[in-house]
GROMACS .gro file of C-alpha atoms in nm:
model
  192
    1MET     CA    1  -1.769  -5.517  -2.082
    2LYS     CA    2  -1.530  -5.659  -1.821
    3LYS     CA    3  -1.234  -5.531  -2.022
    4LEU     CA    4  -1.369  -5.176  -1.999
    5ALA     CA    5  -1.460  -5.197  -1.630
    6GLY     CA    6  -1.097  -5.219  -1.508
    7PRO     CA    7  -0.965  -4.912  -1.694
    8LEU     CA    8  -1.286  -4.721  -1.621
    9ILE     CA    9  -1.248  -4.784  -1.248
   10ALA     CA   10  -0.880  -4.679  -1.266
   11ILE     CA   11  -0.977  -4.355  -1.443
   12ILE     CA   12  -1.248  -4.282  -1.187
   13VAL     CA   13  -1.004  -4.346  -0.901
   14LEU     CA   14  -0.746  -4.114  -1.062
   15VAL     CA   15  -1.009  -3.842  -1.109
   16ILE     CA   16  -1.114  -3.874  -0.745
   17ILE     CA   17  -0.750  -3.857  -0.626
   18ALA     CA   18  -0.686  -3.554  -0.847
   19ALA     CA   19  -1.000  -3.384  -0.714
   20ILE     CA   20  -0.894  -3.456  -0.355
   21MET     CA   21  -0.561  -3.283  -0.426
   22ILE     CA   22  -0.685  -2.998  -0.647
   23VAL     CA   23  -1.001  -2.878  -0.472
   24PRO     CA   24  -0.841  -2.790  -0.135
   25SER     CA   25  -0.543  -2.623  -0.307
   26TYR     CA   26  -0.774  -2.425  -0.534
   27ASN     CA   27  -0.991  -2.315  -0.243
   28LYS     CA   28  -0.684  -2.212  -0.044
   29LEU     CA   29  -0.557  -2.002  -0.335
   30VAL     CA   30  -0.898  -1.836  -0.375
   31ASN     CA   31  -0.908  -1.753  -0.003
   32LEU     CA   32  -0.554  -1.617  -0.005
   33ASP     CA   33  -0.624  -1.415  -0.318
   34GLU     CA   34  -0.919  -1.253  -0.142
   35ASP     CA   35  -0.703  -1.190   0.166
   36VAL     CA   36  -0.448  -1.011  -0.053
   37ASN     CA   37  -0.721  -0.802  -0.217
   38GLN     CA   38  -0.869  -0.713   0.121
   39SER     CA   39  -0.530  -0.614   0.262
   40TYR     CA   40  -0.458  -0.402  -0.041
   41ALA     CA   41  -0.794  -0.231   0.000
   42GLN     CA   42  -0.690  -0.139   0.356
   43ILE     CA   43  -0.375   0.029   0.224
   44GLU     CA   44  -0.583   0.221  -0.028
   45THR     CA   45  -0.827   0.325   0.244
   46GLN     CA   46  -0.552   0.463   0.465
   47LEU     CA   47  -0.377   0.635   0.176
   48GLN     CA   48  -0.707   0.796   0.081
   49ARG     CA   49  -0.758   0.907   0.441
   50ARG     CA   50  -0.421   1.078   0.431
   51VAL     CA   51  -0.495   1.238   0.095
   52ASP     CA   52  -0.823   1.369   0.239
   53LEU     CA   53  -0.651   1.517   0.546
   54ILE     CA   54  -0.388   1.705   0.351
   55PRO     CA   55  -0.605   1.990   0.213
   56ASN     CA   56  -0.711   2.082   0.567
   57LEU     CA   57  -0.351   2.074   0.683
   58VAL     CA   58  -0.231   2.279   0.387
   59ASN     CA   59  -0.507   2.537   0.431
   60THR     CA   60  -0.421   2.574   0.799
   61VAL     CA   61  -0.054   2.626   0.715
   62LYS     CA   62  -0.138   2.868   0.431
   63GLY     CA   63  -0.274   3.118   0.678
   64TYR     CA   64   0.060   3.129   0.855
   65ALA     CA   65   0.307   3.062   0.578
   66SER     CA   66   0.171   3.228   0.267
   67HIS     CA   67   0.519   3.283   0.126
   68GLU     CA   68   0.603   2.910   0.134
   69LYS     CA   69   0.418   2.864  -0.194
   70GLU     CA   70   0.657   2.608  -0.347
   71VAL     CA   71   0.626   2.367  -0.054
   72LEU     CA   72   0.247   2.389  -0.065
   73GLU     CA   73   0.244   2.338  -0.443
   74ASN     CA   74   0.467   2.030  -0.408
   75ILE     CA   75   0.223   1.883  -0.159
   76ALA     CA   76  -0.072   1.952  -0.389
   77ASN     CA   77   0.109   1.790  -0.684
   78ALA     CA   78   0.215   1.488  -0.478
   79ARG     CA   79  -0.140   1.451  -0.347
   80SER     CA   80  -0.274   1.449  -0.705
   81LYS     CA   81  -0.025   1.180  -0.805
   82MET     CA   82  -0.124   0.975  -0.500
   83ALA     CA   83  -0.491   1.000  -0.588
   84GLY     CA   84  -0.424   0.881  -0.946
   85ALA     CA   85  -0.175   0.604  -0.866
   86GLN     CA   86  -0.269   0.248  -0.964
   87GLY     CA   87  -0.114  -0.072  -0.829
   88PRO     CA   88   0.136  -0.123  -0.549
   89GLU     CA   89   0.445  -0.001  -0.736
   90GLU     CA   90   0.287   0.323  -0.860
   91GLN     CA   91   0.125   0.387  -0.522
   92ALA     CA   92   0.452   0.326  -0.340
   93ALA     CA   93   0.627   0.584  -0.561
   94ALA     CA   94   0.347   0.839  -0.515
   95ASP     CA   95   0.340   0.767  -0.142
   96SER     CA   96   0.713   0.831  -0.118
   97GLU     CA   97   0.679   1.163  -0.303
   98LEU     CA   98   0.391   1.267  -0.079
   99SER     CA   99   0.581   1.170   0.235
  100SER     CA  100   0.877   1.374   0.118
  101ALA     CA  101   0.658   1.677   0.050
  102LEU     CA  102   0.496   1.643   0.393
  103SER     CA  103   0.840   1.626   0.554
  104ARG     CA  104   0.931   1.955   0.389
  105LEU     CA  105   0.604   2.102   0.518
  106LEU     CA  106   0.695   1.999   0.871
  107VAL     CA  107   1.026   2.183   0.836
  108VAL     CA  108   0.830   2.493   0.731
  109VAL     CA  109   0.608   2.455   1.036
  110GLU     CA  110   0.914   2.474   1.259
  111ASN     CA  111   0.955   2.836   1.146
  112TYR     CA  112   0.608   2.928   1.276
  113PRO     CA  113   0.572   2.873   1.653
  114ASP     CA  114   0.220   3.022   1.651
  115LEU     CA  115   0.116   2.762   1.395
  116LYS     CA  116   0.256   2.477   1.604
  117ALA     CA  117   0.045   2.604   1.896
  118ASN     CA  118  -0.273   2.628   1.685
  119GLN     CA  119  -0.528   2.373   1.810
  120ASN     CA  120  -0.667   2.297   1.465
  121PHE     CA  121  -0.317   2.237   1.331
  122GLN     CA  122  -0.231   2.012   1.624
  123GLN     CA  123  -0.546   1.807   1.573
  124LEU     CA  124  -0.470   1.768   1.202
  125MET     CA  125  -0.112   1.666   1.278
  126ASP     CA  126  -0.234   1.407   1.529
  127GLU     CA  127  -0.475   1.268   1.272
  128LEU     CA  128  -0.201   1.261   1.011
  129ALA     CA  129   0.037   1.082   1.250
  130GLY     CA  130  -0.233   0.828   1.328
  131THR     CA  131  -0.295   0.778   0.959
  132GLU     CA  132   0.077   0.728   0.893
  133ASN     CA  133   0.077   0.453   1.158
  134ARG     CA  134  -0.229   0.291   1.003
  135ILE     CA  135  -0.062   0.300   0.661
  136ALA     CA  136   0.247   0.129   0.801
  137VAL     CA  137   0.037  -0.144   0.964
  138ALA     CA  138  -0.173  -0.190   0.648
  139ARG     CA  139   0.143  -0.224   0.434
  140LYS     CA  140   0.287  -0.482   0.673
  141ASP     CA  141  -0.040  -0.679   0.680
  142TYR     CA  142  -0.061  -0.668   0.301
  143ASN     CA  143   0.297  -0.785   0.255
  144ASP     CA  144   0.242  -1.065   0.509
  145VAL     CA  145  -0.060  -1.193   0.315
  146VAL     CA  146   0.124  -1.156  -0.017
  147SER     CA  147   0.409  -1.362   0.127
  148ILE     CA  148   0.173  -1.644   0.225
  149PHE     CA  149   0.000  -1.630  -0.113
  150ASN     CA  150   0.328  -1.630  -0.309
  151ARG     CA  151   0.467  -1.921  -0.108
  152THR     CA  152   0.149  -2.118  -0.174
  153VAL     CA  153   0.169  -2.042  -0.547
  154LYS     CA  154   0.533  -2.158  -0.558
  155ARG     CA  155   0.496  -2.481  -0.355
  156PHE     CA  156   0.359  -2.819  -0.458
  157PRO     CA  157   0.067  -2.885  -0.520
  158GLY     CA  158  -0.021  -2.514  -0.521
  159LYS     CA  159   0.217  -2.451  -0.811
  160ILE     CA  160   0.028  -2.695  -1.032
  161VAL     CA  161  -0.314  -2.567  -0.927
  162ALA     CA  162  -0.201  -2.204  -0.965
  163SER     CA  163  -0.074  -2.265  -1.318
  164ILE     CA  164  -0.393  -2.448  -1.416
  165PHE     CA  165  -0.624  -2.176  -1.284
  166GLY     CA  166  -0.409  -1.871  -1.363
  167PHE     CA  167  -0.305  -1.761  -1.013
  168ASP     CA  168   0.012  -1.551  -1.042
  169GLU     CA  169   0.243  -1.418  -0.774
  170LYS     CA  170   0.134  -1.089  -0.618
  171GLU     CA  171   0.345  -0.775  -0.603
  172TYR     CA  172   0.473  -0.658  -0.266
  173PHE     CA  173   0.415  -0.300  -0.153
  174LYS     CA  174   0.774  -0.178  -0.152
  175ALA     CA  175   0.936   0.150  -0.068
  176VAL     CA  176   1.072   0.325  -0.372
  177GLU     CA  177   1.445   0.353  -0.422
  178GLY     CA  178   1.590   0.630  -0.208
  179ALA     CA  179   1.302   0.627   0.043
  180GLN     CA  180   1.552   0.547   0.320
  181GLN     CA  181   1.713   0.888   0.277
  182PRO     CA  182   1.555   1.185   0.451
  183PRO     CA  183   1.430   1.450   0.210
  184SER     CA  184   1.651   1.748   0.153
  185VAL     CA  185   1.491   2.080   0.227
  186ASP     CA  186   1.622   2.395   0.062
  187PHE     CA  187   1.441   2.724   0.085
  188GLY     CA  188   1.690   2.894  -0.141
  189ASP     CA  189   1.895   3.047   0.137
  190ASP     CA  190   2.251   3.089   0.023
  191VAL     CA  191   2.411   3.016   0.359
  192LYS     CA  192   2.782   2.963   0.320
   0.00000   0.00000   0.00000
């Protein structure tokens, strides 16, 4: 019995030490994982807000710019892609396409001074600008939390705990390639 007591005590001590190291790391990863999910939900909320504002904006512009059909169709298509996008990479690509289409719409608006003076249009544009700011803040907050999570998953003892419990690095919300370039707008005028 005494021969078993020594190794048994050593095993118990090792289990206690392992638990002291693993439990806090596991709990930290769970908390960070939830922070990432919450931050991502904020991005989705703001993107949805923008998608919901766009029909009102488009309908307001339609009354003034009925012959700008292609621009309005591009916005509708981009909005549909945004609504169906899944995951940060797909949403970033759809967001970029929607932003580009909205930029072209704003160029169209420049051709209609009466539209720019319309109170409903101005209110929608203010709401859209506010939403764009919220999206930028939500993306930054999400990427900040993802950075903390990823560093925790890569560092010791988090790396061991993450591999045991299946915590993988999270994907950043990145701009798609070419998003730094302003969109080109061509209304088919052959100006030489």
